[in-house]
Amino acid sequence: MKKAMLMLTVSALVALAIIGGAGSASAADGSLNLGWSLLDNYIRPGGETTLIISIQNATTSKIYHVEISFKTGDELSLDPSDFYLYSISPMTSQLTSFKIKAGENAPPKVTYVEITAKYHVGNVSAEENELKIWVPVVIRSAPLLKIEKIAFDKDPVSPGSVVTVSFEVKNYGDGPAKDLIVSLDQAAGTFVSDLNEKYVGGVPVNGSAKISFRLNINQNLSAGVYSIPILLSYLDETKTQIFTGREFAGLRVYGSINLITTLNSQDMVAAGTSGSMEIKIANAGTMEAQFLQLNFIGSSVLEDVSPTSIYIGRLKSDDYDTEKISFRVSGNATKGVYPVKLELVYQDPFGKEFTEAETVYLTVLSQEDLNKNVEIPLWQLAIIGLIIVIVVYSFWRKRRK
């Protein structure tokens, strides 16, 4: 019985020893794990992304001579093309990165990078182990639509007019665009359009589509530059990704500047006398004149003109300005009506400069006519009347005494 118990105890200890030795061997053998991640969900033809590999040793054994190599199709290339790690300690990990580049003409597809890791567990002379993993890489071409060649059938555009805007949508991407929809944003109140949206369809790589809209320009717009928002919405070749774009067409609304120059008033003058005249400049147009300047150019009968140049500045639509010019009539001038040449220099709100020649007509009297037309001022007449009243009253009082 004692022998039986002894044999049973020895057998149990041997079994435990065997089990303990097997667990230790498994831990000593260990294994290498590879984790991976891509910086981008997909890569475009000619583009690149970053592959991050995590080399993990989650066991209690040291792993030696880790050699990593890659295998790809013709569509992809990696840099660097391989990787070597002398050893990695137990329960540690290491990150390393690689550049994956797609060929310029790579077709849209899902391709794979085959990663092979060879390593030795426990010591450098141990049997070589091999691990393979596959990393899927999505190659996807993408369209890139841009608006160009914007034109209006009227230039300039005036408030309240009807104008057609036309433009091209060109595909500068490396993939065709599908189900293109072009629309105009009318929210700003610059215009209204009967047709707000147009379905264009597909636009191939390096291809373009011509589009036009008819616009009714707001009649209350002031002169200036406005933006017409053009919205693009389209899909890629697989119709799984939506692209949107917003670009602007510049609309120049242009009114008119109509300056009317007249001789508002003048002093009565004859040869050899001095006087002044008042020039009135009215803007009968629909647009503001800026940096307006009035220049005296010349007259055959005027001398000592002052000032010869007057800066007025801004003159709004439906407004006017009056300026006074002093002068002396030359001594040999005869009775008559003489032209006085003036010049207006100004800019429109867009910076374009204009010069206009204007003529007003000055009346020169003879000396005899000037003397006949000499008028007594009202204040002098009032004084004379008062004096007459005082004289009459004094005379009347004396007679009563």
mmCIF file of C-alpha atoms in Angstrom:
data_model
loop_
_atom_site.group_PDB
_atom_site.id
_atom_site.type_symbol
_atom_site.label_atom_id
_atom_site.label_comp_id
_atom_site.label_asym_id
_atom_site.label_seq_id
_atom_site.Cartn_x
_atom_site.Cartn_y
_atom_site.Cartn_z
ATOM 1 C CA MET A 1 0.000 0.000 0.000
ATOM 2 C CA LYS A 2 2.811 2.309 0.927
ATOM 3 C CA LYS A 3 4.560 1.406 -2.323
ATOM 4 C CA ALA A 4 1.354 2.131 -4.242
ATOM 5 C CA MET A 5 1.004 5.507 -2.566
ATOM 6 C CA LEU A 6 4.648 6.262 -3.249
ATOM 7 C CA MET A 7 4.301 5.354 -6.910
ATOM 8 C CA LEU A 8 1.147 7.488 -7.220
ATOM 9 C CA THR A 9 2.878 10.465 -5.652
ATOM 10 C CA VAL A 10 5.913 10.096 -7.934
ATOM 11 C CA SER A 11 3.663 9.776 -10.986
ATOM 12 C CA ALA A 12 1.785 12.950 -10.025
ATOM 13 C CA LEU A 13 5.031 14.875 -9.556
ATOM 14 C CA VAL A 14 6.338 13.682 -12.931
ATOM 15 C CA ALA A 15 3.091 14.694 -14.599
ATOM 16 C CA LEU A 16 3.250 18.167 -13.031
ATOM 17 C CA ALA A 17 6.863 18.484 -14.108
ATOM 18 C CA ILE A 18 5.973 17.563 -17.685
ATOM 19 C CA ILE A 19 3.082 20.022 -17.746
ATOM 20 C CA GLY A 20 5.298 22.785 -16.321
ATOM 21 C CA GLY A 21 7.987 22.103 -18.937
ATOM 22 C CA ALA A 22 5.470 22.318 -21.811
ATOM 23 C CA GLY A 23 4.194 25.756 -20.652
ATOM 24 C CA SER A 24 7.706 27.052 -20.328
ATOM 25 C CA ALA A 25 8.581 25.918 -23.848
ATOM 26 C CA SER A 26 5.552 27.545 -25.285
ATOM 27 C CA ALA A 27 6.502 30.828 -23.600
ATOM 28 C CA ALA A 28 10.082 30.440 -24.677
ATOM 29 C CA ASP A 29 9.090 29.822 -28.309
ATOM 30 C CA GLY A 30 6.991 33.009 -28.385
ATOM 31 C CA SER A 31 5.557 34.619 -31.567
ATOM 32 C CA LEU A 32 5.704 37.917 -33.432
ATOM 33 C CA ASN A 33 2.608 40.000 -34.055
ATOM 34 C CA LEU A 34 2.264 42.694 -36.730
ATOM 35 C CA GLY A 35 -0.270 45.490 -36.546
ATOM 36 C CA TRP A 36 -0.831 48.092 -39.278
ATOM 37 C CA SER A 37 -2.714 51.269 -40.093
ATOM 38 C CA LEU A 38 -2.935 53.611 -43.106
ATOM 39 C CA LEU A 39 -2.910 57.375 -42.759
ATOM 40 C CA ASP A 40 -5.572 57.763 -45.485
ATOM 41 C CA ASN A 41 -8.638 55.766 -46.375
ATOM 42 C CA TYR A 42 -7.702 55.769 -50.030
ATOM 43 C CA ILE A 43 -4.938 56.930 -52.327
ATOM 44 C CA ARG A 44 -5.263 58.717 -55.655
ATOM 45 C CA PRO A 45 -3.268 57.850 -58.790
ATOM 46 C CA GLY A 46 0.116 59.530 -58.442
ATOM 47 C CA GLY A 47 -0.554 60.173 -54.762
ATOM 48 C CA GLU A 48 0.895 58.651 -51.626
ATOM 49 C CA THR A 49 0.002 57.692 -48.089
ATOM 50 C CA THR A 50 1.823 56.426 -44.991
ATOM 51 C CA LEU A 51 1.741 52.821 -43.791
ATOM 52 C CA ILE A 52 2.471 52.436 -40.063
ATOM 53 C CA ILE A 53 3.526 48.974 -38.879
ATOM 54 C CA SER A 54 3.574 47.940 -35.225
ATOM 55 C CA ILE A 55 6.019 45.104 -34.443
ATOM 56 C CA GLN A 56 4.844 43.478 -31.219
ATOM 57 C CA ASN A 57 6.450 40.879 -28.978
ATOM 58 C CA ALA A 58 3.822 40.015 -26.387
ATOM 59 C CA THR A 59 5.717 37.005 -24.995
ATOM 60 C CA THR A 60 8.510 36.491 -22.462
ATOM 61 C CA SER A 61 11.101 35.553 -25.100
ATOM 62 C CA LYS A 62 13.440 37.783 -26.982
ATOM 63 C CA ILE A 63 13.016 37.734 -30.752
ATOM 64 C CA TYR A 64 16.023 38.163 -33.060
ATOM 65 C CA HIS A 65 16.746 39.052 -36.699
ATOM 66 C CA VAL A 66 13.375 40.445 -37.657
ATOM 67 C CA GLU A 67 13.373 40.922 -41.432
ATOM 68 C CA ILE A 68 10.327 42.548 -43.066
ATOM 69 C CA SER A 69 9.829 42.543 -46.845
ATOM 70 C CA PHE A 70 6.977 43.664 -49.086
ATOM 71 C CA LYS A 71 5.313 42.432 -52.227
ATOM 72 C CA THR A 72 3.011 44.664 -54.286
ATOM 73 C CA GLY A 73 1.535 44.824 -57.736
ATOM 74 C CA ASP A 74 2.655 47.242 -60.420
ATOM 75 C CA GLU A 75 0.284 49.917 -59.082
ATOM 76 C CA LEU A 76 2.164 50.512 -55.814
ATOM 77 C CA SER A 77 5.698 51.111 -54.570
ATOM 78 C CA LEU A 78 7.080 51.358 -51.010
ATOM 79 C CA ASP A 79 9.908 53.378 -49.519
ATOM 80 C CA PRO A 80 11.905 51.919 -47.855
ATOM 81 C CA SER A 81 11.404 48.596 -49.633
ATOM 82 C CA ASP A 82 12.405 46.450 -46.635
ATOM 83 C CA PHE A 83 13.183 46.664 -42.917
ATOM 84 C CA TYR A 84 15.560 44.898 -40.500
ATOM 85 C CA LEU A 85 15.460 44.799 -36.711
ATOM 86 C CA TYR A 86 18.201 42.942 -34.828
ATOM 87 C CA SER A 87 16.064 42.106 -31.803
ATOM 88 C CA ILE A 88 12.950 43.026 -29.911
ATOM 89 C CA SER A 89 12.652 42.430 -26.170
ATOM 90 C CA PRO A 90 9.801 40.550 -24.546
ATOM 91 C CA MET A 91 6.556 42.445 -23.914
ATOM 92 C CA THR A 92 7.614 45.396 -26.075
ATOM 93 C CA SER A 93 6.617 46.848 -29.421
ATOM 94 C CA GLN A 94 8.099 49.142 -32.015
ATOM 95 C CA LEU A 95 6.533 51.376 -34.663
ATOM 96 C CA THR A 96 7.978 52.040 -38.092
ATOM 97 C CA SER A 97 6.506 53.806 -41.119
ATOM 98 C CA PHE A 98 6.697 53.440 -44.886
ATOM 99 C CA LYS A 99 5.584 55.581 -47.801
ATOM 100 C CA ILE A 100 3.177 53.924 -50.219
ATOM 101 C CA LYS A 101 2.932 55.613 -53.599
ATOM 102 C CA ALA A 102 0.484 54.838 -56.375
ATOM 103 C CA GLY A 103 1.496 54.958 -60.017
ATOM 104 C CA GLU A 104 0.391 57.893 -62.125
ATOM 105 C CA ASN A 105 -1.783 55.628 -64.280
ATOM 106 C CA ALA A 106 -2.965 53.323 -61.533
ATOM 107 C CA PRO A 107 -6.575 52.269 -62.181
ATOM 108 C CA PRO A 108 -9.242 52.584 -59.472
ATOM 109 C CA LYS A 109 -9.215 49.295 -57.553
ATOM 110 C CA VAL A 110 -8.533 47.621 -54.227
ATOM 111 C CA THR A 111 -5.017 46.193 -54.224
ATOM 112 C CA TYR A 112 -2.946 44.620 -51.464
ATOM 113 C CA VAL A 113 0.489 44.958 -49.910
ATOM 114 C CA GLU A 114 1.818 41.569 -48.814
ATOM 115 C CA ILE A 115 4.040 41.913 -45.753
ATOM 116 C CA THR A 116 6.361 39.029 -44.805
ATOM 117 C CA ALA A 117 8.173 38.972 -41.471
ATOM 118 C CA LYS A 118 10.941 36.428 -40.803
ATOM 119 C CA TYR A 119 12.391 36.081 -37.295
ATOM 120 C CA HIS A 120 14.103 33.802 -34.746
ATOM 121 C CA VAL A 121 12.679 33.175 -31.306
ATOM 122 C CA GLY A 122 14.858 32.787 -28.219
ATOM 123 C CA ASN A 123 18.299 33.009 -29.880
ATOM 124 C CA VAL A 124 19.863 33.877 -33.230
ATOM 125 C CA SER A 125 20.445 30.202 -34.159
ATOM 126 C CA ALA A 126 16.875 29.098 -33.517
ATOM 127 C CA GLU A 127 14.649 27.932 -36.337
ATOM 128 C CA GLU A 128 13.387 30.734 -38.574
ATOM 129 C CA ASN A 129 9.703 31.643 -38.302
ATOM 130 C CA GLU A 130 7.622 33.388 -40.927
ATOM 131 C CA LEU A 131 4.532 35.567 -40.664
ATOM 132 C CA LYS A 132 2.476 37.038 -43.529
ATOM 133 C CA ILE A 133 -0.210 39.699 -43.463
ATOM 134 C CA TRP A 134 -2.036 41.546 -46.239
ATOM 135 C CA VAL A 135 -2.871 45.260 -46.135
ATOM 136 C CA PRO A 136 -5.660 46.421 -48.471
ATOM 137 C CA VAL A 137 -4.979 49.704 -50.271
ATOM 138 C CA VAL A 138 -7.845 51.475 -52.056
ATOM 139 C CA ILE A 139 -6.848 53.385 -55.202
ATOM 140 C CA ARG A 140 -9.522 55.841 -56.131
ATOM 141 C CA SER A 141 -9.419 58.530 -58.808
ATOM 142 C CA ALA A 142 -11.253 61.753 -58.042
ATOM 143 C CA PRO A 143 -12.680 64.501 -60.251
ATOM 144 C CA LEU A 144 -11.825 68.157 -59.689
ATOM 145 C CA LEU A 145 -14.171 70.625 -61.370
ATOM 146 C CA LYS A 146 -13.357 74.293 -61.891
ATOM 147 C CA ILE A 147 -15.344 77.130 -63.462
ATOM 148 C CA GLU A 148 -13.662 79.182 -66.178
ATOM 149 C CA LYS A 149 -14.356 81.377 -69.243
ATOM 150 C CA ILE A 150 -17.138 83.352 -67.546
ATOM 151 C CA ALA A 151 -18.820 85.782 -69.953
ATOM 152 C CA PHE A 152 -21.921 87.999 -70.101
ATOM 153 C CA ASP A 153 -23.762 88.795 -73.323
ATOM 154 C CA LYS A 154 -23.963 92.433 -72.213
ATOM 155 C CA ASP A 155 -21.089 94.490 -70.898
ATOM 156 C CA PRO A 156 -21.573 96.629 -68.983
ATOM 157 C CA VAL A 157 -24.732 95.374 -67.295
ATOM 158 C CA SER A 158 -27.227 97.981 -66.204
ATOM 159 C CA PRO A 159 -29.731 97.667 -63.305
ATOM 160 C CA GLY A 160 -33.026 96.095 -64.372
ATOM 161 C CA SER A 161 -31.587 94.510 -67.514
ATOM 162 C CA VAL A 162 -31.808 90.875 -68.608
ATOM 163 C CA VAL A 163 -28.440 89.251 -69.197
ATOM 164 C CA THR A 164 -27.153 85.761 -70.016
ATOM 165 C CA VAL A 165 -24.139 84.472 -68.091
ATOM 166 C CA SER A 166 -22.228 81.581 -69.657
ATOM 167 C CA PHE A 167 -19.220 79.608 -68.437
ATOM 168 C CA GLU A 168 -17.417 76.288 -68.719
ATOM 169 C CA VAL A 169 -16.968 73.639 -66.044
ATOM 170 C CA LYS A 170 -13.689 71.801 -66.667
ATOM 171 C CA ASN A 171 -12.466 68.612 -65.004
ATOM 172 C CA TYR A 172 -8.854 68.979 -63.829
ATOM 173 C CA GLY A 173 -8.973 65.792 -61.723
ATOM 174 C CA ASP A 174 -7.744 62.294 -62.496
ATOM 175 C CA GLY A 175 -11.204 60.711 -62.541
ATOM 176 C CA PRO A 176 -14.454 61.462 -64.359
ATOM 177 C CA ALA A 177 -17.243 63.381 -62.654
ATOM 178 C CA LYS A 178 -20.712 61.878 -62.586
ATOM 179 C CA ASP A 179 -24.174 63.445 -62.154
ATOM 180 C CA LEU A 180 -22.980 67.060 -62.160
ATOM 181 C CA ILE A 181 -25.606 69.578 -61.023
ATOM 182 C CA VAL A 182 -24.936 73.316 -61.416
ATOM 183 C CA SER A 183 -27.051 75.826 -59.515
ATOM 184 C CA LEU A 184 -27.094 79.544 -58.745
ATOM 185 C CA ASP A 185 -27.550 81.064 -55.307
ATOM 186 C CA GLN A 186 -30.157 83.828 -55.579
ATOM 187 C CA ALA A 187 -30.273 84.621 -51.863
ATOM 188 C CA ALA A 188 -28.268 87.869 -52.122
ATOM 189 C CA GLY A 189 -30.978 89.626 -54.164
ATOM 190 C CA THR A 190 -28.592 90.610 -56.944
ATOM 191 C CA PHE A 191 -30.654 88.812 -59.579
ATOM 192 C CA VAL A 192 -33.472 86.354 -60.125
ATOM 193 C CA SER A 193 -33.503 83.487 -62.588
ATOM 194 C CA ASP A 194 -36.373 81.386 -63.883
ATOM 195 C CA LEU A 195 -34.098 78.334 -63.918
ATOM 196 C CA ASN A 196 -32.113 77.936 -60.725
ATOM 197 C CA GLU A 197 -30.575 74.497 -61.370
ATOM 198 C CA LYS A 198 -29.261 72.513 -64.320
ATOM 199 C CA TYR A 199 -28.410 68.822 -64.537
ATOM 200 C CA VAL A 200 -25.281 68.372 -66.663
ATOM 201 C CA GLY A 201 -24.406 64.693 -66.179
ATOM 202 C CA GLY A 202 -20.860 63.420 -66.676
ATOM 203 C CA VAL A 203 -17.645 65.362 -67.294
ATOM 204 C CA PRO A 204 -14.632 63.247 -68.380
ATOM 205 C CA VAL A 205 -11.045 63.857 -67.318
ATOM 206 C CA ASN A 206 -9.735 66.989 -69.109
ATOM 207 C CA GLY A 207 -13.235 67.474 -70.519
ATOM 208 C CA SER A 208 -15.582 70.388 -70.010
ATOM 209 C CA ALA A 209 -19.246 71.306 -70.142
ATOM 210 C CA LYS A 210 -20.746 74.614 -71.291
ATOM 211 C CA ILE A 211 -23.522 76.075 -69.174
ATOM 212 C CA SER A 212 -25.556 79.280 -69.311
ATOM 213 C CA PHE A 213 -28.244 80.968 -67.198
ATOM 214 C CA ARG A 214 -30.535 83.875 -68.004
ATOM 215 C CA LEU A 215 -30.610 86.483 -65.220
ATOM 216 C CA ASN A 216 -32.911 89.381 -64.413
ATOM 217 C CA ILE A 217 -30.747 91.995 -62.707
ATOM 218 C CA ASN A 218 -32.258 93.806 -59.720
ATOM 219 C CA GLN A 219 -33.285 97.263 -60.910
ATOM 220 C CA ASN A 220 -32.442 98.796 -57.520
ATOM 221 C CA LEU A 221 -28.750 97.889 -57.649
ATOM 222 C CA SER A 222 -26.210 100.658 -57.419
ATOM 223 C CA ALA A 223 -23.195 100.700 -59.686
ATOM 224 C CA GLY A 224 -20.514 98.332 -58.455
ATOM 225 C CA VAL A 225 -19.121 94.808 -58.648
ATOM 226 C CA TYR A 226 -21.292 91.964 -57.391
ATOM 227 C CA SER A 227 -20.679 88.229 -57.030
ATOM 228 C CA ILE A 228 -22.873 85.505 -58.494
ATOM 229 C CA PRO A 229 -22.379 82.308 -56.434
ATOM 230 C CA ILE A 230 -22.202 79.189 -58.638
ATOM 231 C CA LEU A 231 -22.634 75.874 -56.831
ATOM 232 C CA LEU A 232 -21.337 72.525 -58.130
ATOM 233 C CA SER A 233 -22.402 69.090 -56.888
ATOM 234 C CA TYR A 234 -21.092 65.856 -58.433
ATOM 235 C CA LEU A 235 -20.019 62.255 -57.753
ATOM 236 C CA ASP A 236 -16.858 60.288 -58.425
ATOM 237 C CA GLU A 237 -16.638 57.425 -60.904
ATOM 238 C CA THR A 238 -17.934 54.879 -58.393
ATOM 239 C CA LYS A 239 -20.797 57.196 -57.380
ATOM 240 C CA THR A 240 -19.906 56.625 -53.733
ATOM 241 C CA GLN A 241 -18.340 59.970 -52.870
ATOM 242 C CA ILE A 242 -20.047 63.353 -53.183
ATOM 243 C CA PHE A 243 -18.037 66.450 -54.122
ATOM 244 C CA THR A 244 -19.253 70.014 -53.810
ATOM 245 C CA GLY A 245 -17.761 73.303 -54.911
ATOM 246 C CA ARG A 246 -18.649 76.982 -54.705
ATOM 247 C CA GLU A 247 -17.194 79.548 -57.083
ATOM 248 C CA PHE A 248 -18.101 83.113 -57.995
ATOM 249 C CA ALA A 249 -18.715 85.006 -61.220
ATOM 250 C CA GLY A 250 -18.014 88.735 -60.988
ATOM 251 C CA LEU A 251 -20.910 90.873 -62.231
ATOM 252 C CA ARG A 252 -20.128 94.502 -63.020
ATOM 253 C CA VAL A 253 -23.213 96.702 -62.819
ATOM 254 C CA TYR A 254 -22.587 99.939 -64.623
ATOM 255 C CA GLY A 255 -24.791 103.038 -64.714
ATOM 256 C CA SER A 256 -24.208 106.282 -66.591
ATOM 257 C CA ILE A 257 -22.601 109.604 -65.763
ATOM 258 C CA ASN A 258 -24.207 112.507 -67.600
ATOM 259 C CA LEU A 259 -22.716 115.842 -66.558
ATOM 260 C CA ILE A 260 -24.538 118.963 -67.745
ATOM 261 C CA THR A 261 -22.567 122.209 -67.523
ATOM 262 C CA THR A 262 -24.358 125.571 -67.742
ATOM 263 C CA LEU A 263 -23.699 129.232 -67.016
ATOM 264 C CA ASN A 264 -25.945 129.708 -64.015
ATOM 265 C CA SER A 265 -25.408 133.490 -63.706
ATOM 266 C CA GLN A 266 -22.955 136.269 -64.589
ATOM 267 C CA ASP A 267 -22.224 139.848 -63.720
ATOM 268 C CA MET A 268 -22.982 142.516 -66.296
ATOM 269 C CA VAL A 269 -19.630 143.392 -67.812
ATOM 270 C CA ALA A 270 -18.194 145.431 -70.644
ATOM 271 C CA ALA A 271 -14.732 145.897 -72.086
ATOM 272 C CA GLY A 272 -12.168 146.576 -69.370
ATOM 273 C CA THR A 273 -14.469 145.693 -66.463
ATOM 274 C CA SER A 274 -14.199 142.908 -63.945
ATOM 275 C CA GLY A 275 -16.852 140.463 -62.816
ATOM 276 C CA SER A 276 -17.636 136.856 -62.081
ATOM 277 C CA MET A 277 -19.708 134.035 -63.438
ATOM 278 C CA GLU A 278 -21.284 131.030 -61.693
ATOM 279 C CA ILE A 279 -20.920 127.623 -63.334
ATOM 280 C CA LYS A 280 -23.463 124.911 -62.519
ATOM 281 C CA ILE A 281 -22.563 121.224 -63.021
ATOM 282 C CA ALA A 282 -25.445 118.725 -62.683
ATOM 283 C CA ASN A 283 -25.175 114.933 -62.786
ATOM 284 C CA ALA A 284 -28.210 113.686 -64.716
ATOM 285 C CA GLY A 285 -26.855 110.128 -64.868
ATOM 286 C CA THR A 286 -27.373 107.106 -62.649
ATOM 287 C CA MET A 287 -23.816 106.757 -61.364
ATOM 288 C CA GLU A 288 -21.619 108.891 -59.116
ATOM 289 C CA ALA A 289 -18.795 110.911 -60.623
ATOM 290 C CA GLN A 290 -15.637 110.787 -58.550
ATOM 291 C CA PHE A 291 -12.567 113.060 -58.340
ATOM 292 C CA LEU A 292 -14.434 115.658 -60.393
ATOM 293 C CA GLN A 293 -12.378 118.685 -61.415
ATOM 294 C CA LEU A 294 -13.426 121.817 -63.342
ATOM 295 C CA ASN A 295 -10.723 123.490 -65.452
ATOM 296 C CA PHE A 296 -10.847 126.827 -67.288
ATOM 297 C CA ILE A 297 -9.384 126.273 -70.769
ATOM 298 C CA GLY A 298 -9.706 129.663 -72.419
ATOM 299 C CA SER A 299 -11.735 132.530 -73.883
ATOM 300 C CA SER A 300 -10.875 135.195 -76.438
ATOM 301 C CA VAL A 301 -12.120 138.065 -74.245
ATOM 302 C CA LEU A 302 -11.256 137.065 -70.682
ATOM 303 C CA GLU A 303 -8.137 137.911 -68.692
ATOM 304 C CA ASP A 304 -6.969 137.366 -65.124
ATOM 305 C CA VAL A 305 -9.231 134.345 -64.646
ATOM 306 C CA SER A 306 -9.223 132.950 -61.107
ATOM 307 C CA PRO A 307 -9.272 130.150 -60.214
ATOM 308 C CA THR A 308 -8.352 128.294 -63.363
ATOM 309 C CA SER A 309 -8.808 124.875 -61.742
ATOM 310 C CA ILE A 310 -11.407 123.843 -59.130
ATOM 311 C CA TYR A 311 -11.510 120.454 -57.405
ATOM 312 C CA ILE A 312 -15.119 119.414 -56.716
ATOM 313 C CA GLY A 313 -14.701 115.777 -55.647
ATOM 314 C CA ARG A 314 -17.769 113.508 -55.662
ATOM 315 C CA LEU A 315 -20.943 114.383 -57.490
ATOM 316 C CA LYS A 316 -23.750 111.923 -56.870
ATOM 317 C CA SER A 317 -26.481 111.019 -59.279
ATOM 318 C CA ASP A 318 -29.255 113.647 -59.413
ATOM 319 C CA ASP A 319 -27.083 116.208 -57.616
ATOM 320 C CA TYR A 320 -25.396 119.444 -58.699
ATOM 321 C CA ASP A 321 -22.589 121.810 -57.737
ATOM 322 C CA THR A 322 -21.997 125.511 -58.439
ATOM 323 C CA GLU A 323 -18.598 127.158 -58.689
ATOM 324 C CA LYS A 324 -17.676 130.854 -59.017
ATOM 325 C CA ILE A 325 -14.975 132.084 -61.428
ATOM 326 C CA SER A 326 -13.719 135.686 -61.407
ATOM 327 C CA PHE A 327 -12.324 137.446 -64.485
ATOM 328 C CA ARG A 328 -11.649 140.731 -66.249
ATOM 329 C CA VAL A 329 -12.872 141.498 -69.767
ATOM 330 C CA SER A 330 -10.116 142.621 -72.109
ATOM 331 C CA GLY A 331 -10.104 146.285 -73.017
ATOM 332 C CA ASN A 332 -10.613 145.778 -76.746
ATOM 333 C CA ALA A 333 -13.596 143.452 -76.389
ATOM 334 C CA THR A 334 -16.712 144.479 -78.285
ATOM 335 C CA LYS A 335 -20.329 143.846 -77.507
ATOM 336 C CA GLY A 336 -21.349 140.222 -78.091
ATOM 337 C CA VAL A 337 -21.703 136.696 -76.787
ATOM 338 C CA TYR A 338 -18.423 134.809 -76.400
ATOM 339 C CA PRO A 339 -17.715 131.149 -75.787
ATOM 340 C CA VAL A 340 -15.890 130.189 -72.606
ATOM 341 C CA LYS A 341 -14.194 126.809 -72.899
ATOM 342 C CA LEU A 342 -14.141 124.576 -69.842
ATOM 343 C CA GLU A 343 -13.019 121.031 -69.120
ATOM 344 C CA LEU A 344 -14.392 118.372 -66.774
ATOM 345 C CA VAL A 345 -12.078 115.603 -65.564
ATOM 346 C CA TYR A 346 -13.509 112.761 -63.452
ATOM 347 C CA GLN A 347 -13.486 109.015 -62.763
ATOM 348 C CA ASP A 348 -16.264 106.457 -62.619
ATOM 349 C CA PRO A 349 -16.637 104.155 -59.554
ATOM 350 C CA PHE A 350 -14.385 101.587 -61.274
ATOM 351 C CA GLY A 351 -11.456 103.989 -61.640
ATOM 352 C CA LYS A 352 -11.804 104.733 -65.345
ATOM 353 C CA GLU A 353 -10.935 108.354 -66.121
ATOM 354 C CA PHE A 354 -12.915 110.631 -68.429
ATOM 355 C CA THR A 355 -12.266 114.096 -69.859
ATOM 356 C CA GLU A 356 -15.094 116.156 -71.345
ATOM 357 C CA ALA A 357 -14.895 119.504 -73.119
ATOM 358 C CA GLU A 358 -17.690 121.943 -72.220
ATOM 359 C CA THR A 359 -18.612 125.403 -73.482
ATOM 360 C CA VAL A 360 -20.686 128.135 -71.864
ATOM 361 C CA TYR A 361 -21.449 131.549 -73.352
ATOM 362 C CA LEU A 362 -20.664 134.863 -71.651
ATOM 363 C CA THR A 363 -22.456 138.087 -72.618
ATOM 364 C CA VAL A 364 -20.324 141.257 -72.936
ATOM 365 C CA LEU A 365 -22.196 144.588 -73.085
ATOM 366 C CA SER A 366 -21.129 147.854 -74.599
ATOM 367 C CA GLN A 367 -20.215 150.629 -72.191
ATOM 368 C CA GLU A 368 -23.427 152.476 -73.046
ATOM 369 C CA ASP A 369 -25.569 149.416 -72.353
ATOM 370 C CA LEU A 370 -23.717 148.794 -69.128
ATOM 371 C CA ASN A 371 -24.441 152.355 -67.915
ATOM 372 C CA LYS A 372 -28.132 152.029 -68.809
ATOM 373 C CA ASN A 373 -28.409 148.808 -66.912
ATOM 374 C CA VAL A 374 -26.767 150.099 -63.772
ATOM 375 C CA GLU A 375 -29.311 149.340 -61.129
ATOM 376 C CA ILE A 376 -29.535 151.030 -57.728
ATOM 377 C CA PRO A 377 -29.456 148.486 -54.928
ATOM 378 C CA LEU A 378 -32.617 148.163 -52.852
ATOM 379 C CA TRP A 379 -30.906 149.331 -49.681
ATOM 380 C CA GLN A 380 -29.893 152.546 -51.435
ATOM 381 C CA LEU A 381 -33.468 153.056 -52.673
ATOM 382 C CA ALA A 382 -34.704 152.562 -49.131
ATOM 383 C CA ILE A 383 -32.316 155.208 -47.794
ATOM 384 C CA ILE A 384 -33.306 157.663 -50.539
ATOM 385 C CA GLY A 385 -36.979 157.073 -49.776
ATOM 386 C CA LEU A 386 -36.391 157.655 -46.077
ATOM 387 C CA ILE A 387 -34.559 160.908 -46.775
ATOM 388 C CA ILE A 388 -37.406 162.105 -48.985
ATOM 389 C CA VAL A 389 -39.941 161.313 -46.260
ATOM 390 C CA ILE A 390 -37.893 163.234 -43.656
ATOM 391 C CA VAL A 391 -37.537 166.288 -45.951
ATOM 392 C CA VAL A 392 -41.248 166.352 -46.741
ATOM 393 C CA TYR A 393 -42.182 166.018 -43.071
ATOM 394 C CA SER A 394 -39.815 168.849 -42.054
ATOM 395 C CA PHE A 395 -41.185 171.118 -44.758
ATOM 396 C CA TRP A 396 -44.767 170.395 -43.651
ATOM 397 C CA ARG A 397 -44.056 171.243 -39.985
ATOM 398 C CA LYS A 398 -42.442 174.560 -40.900
ATOM 399 C CA ARG A 399 -45.465 175.620 -42.896
ATOM 400 C CA ARG A 400 -47.819 174.902 -40.009
ATOM 401 C CA LYS A 401 -45.846 177.164 -37.730
#
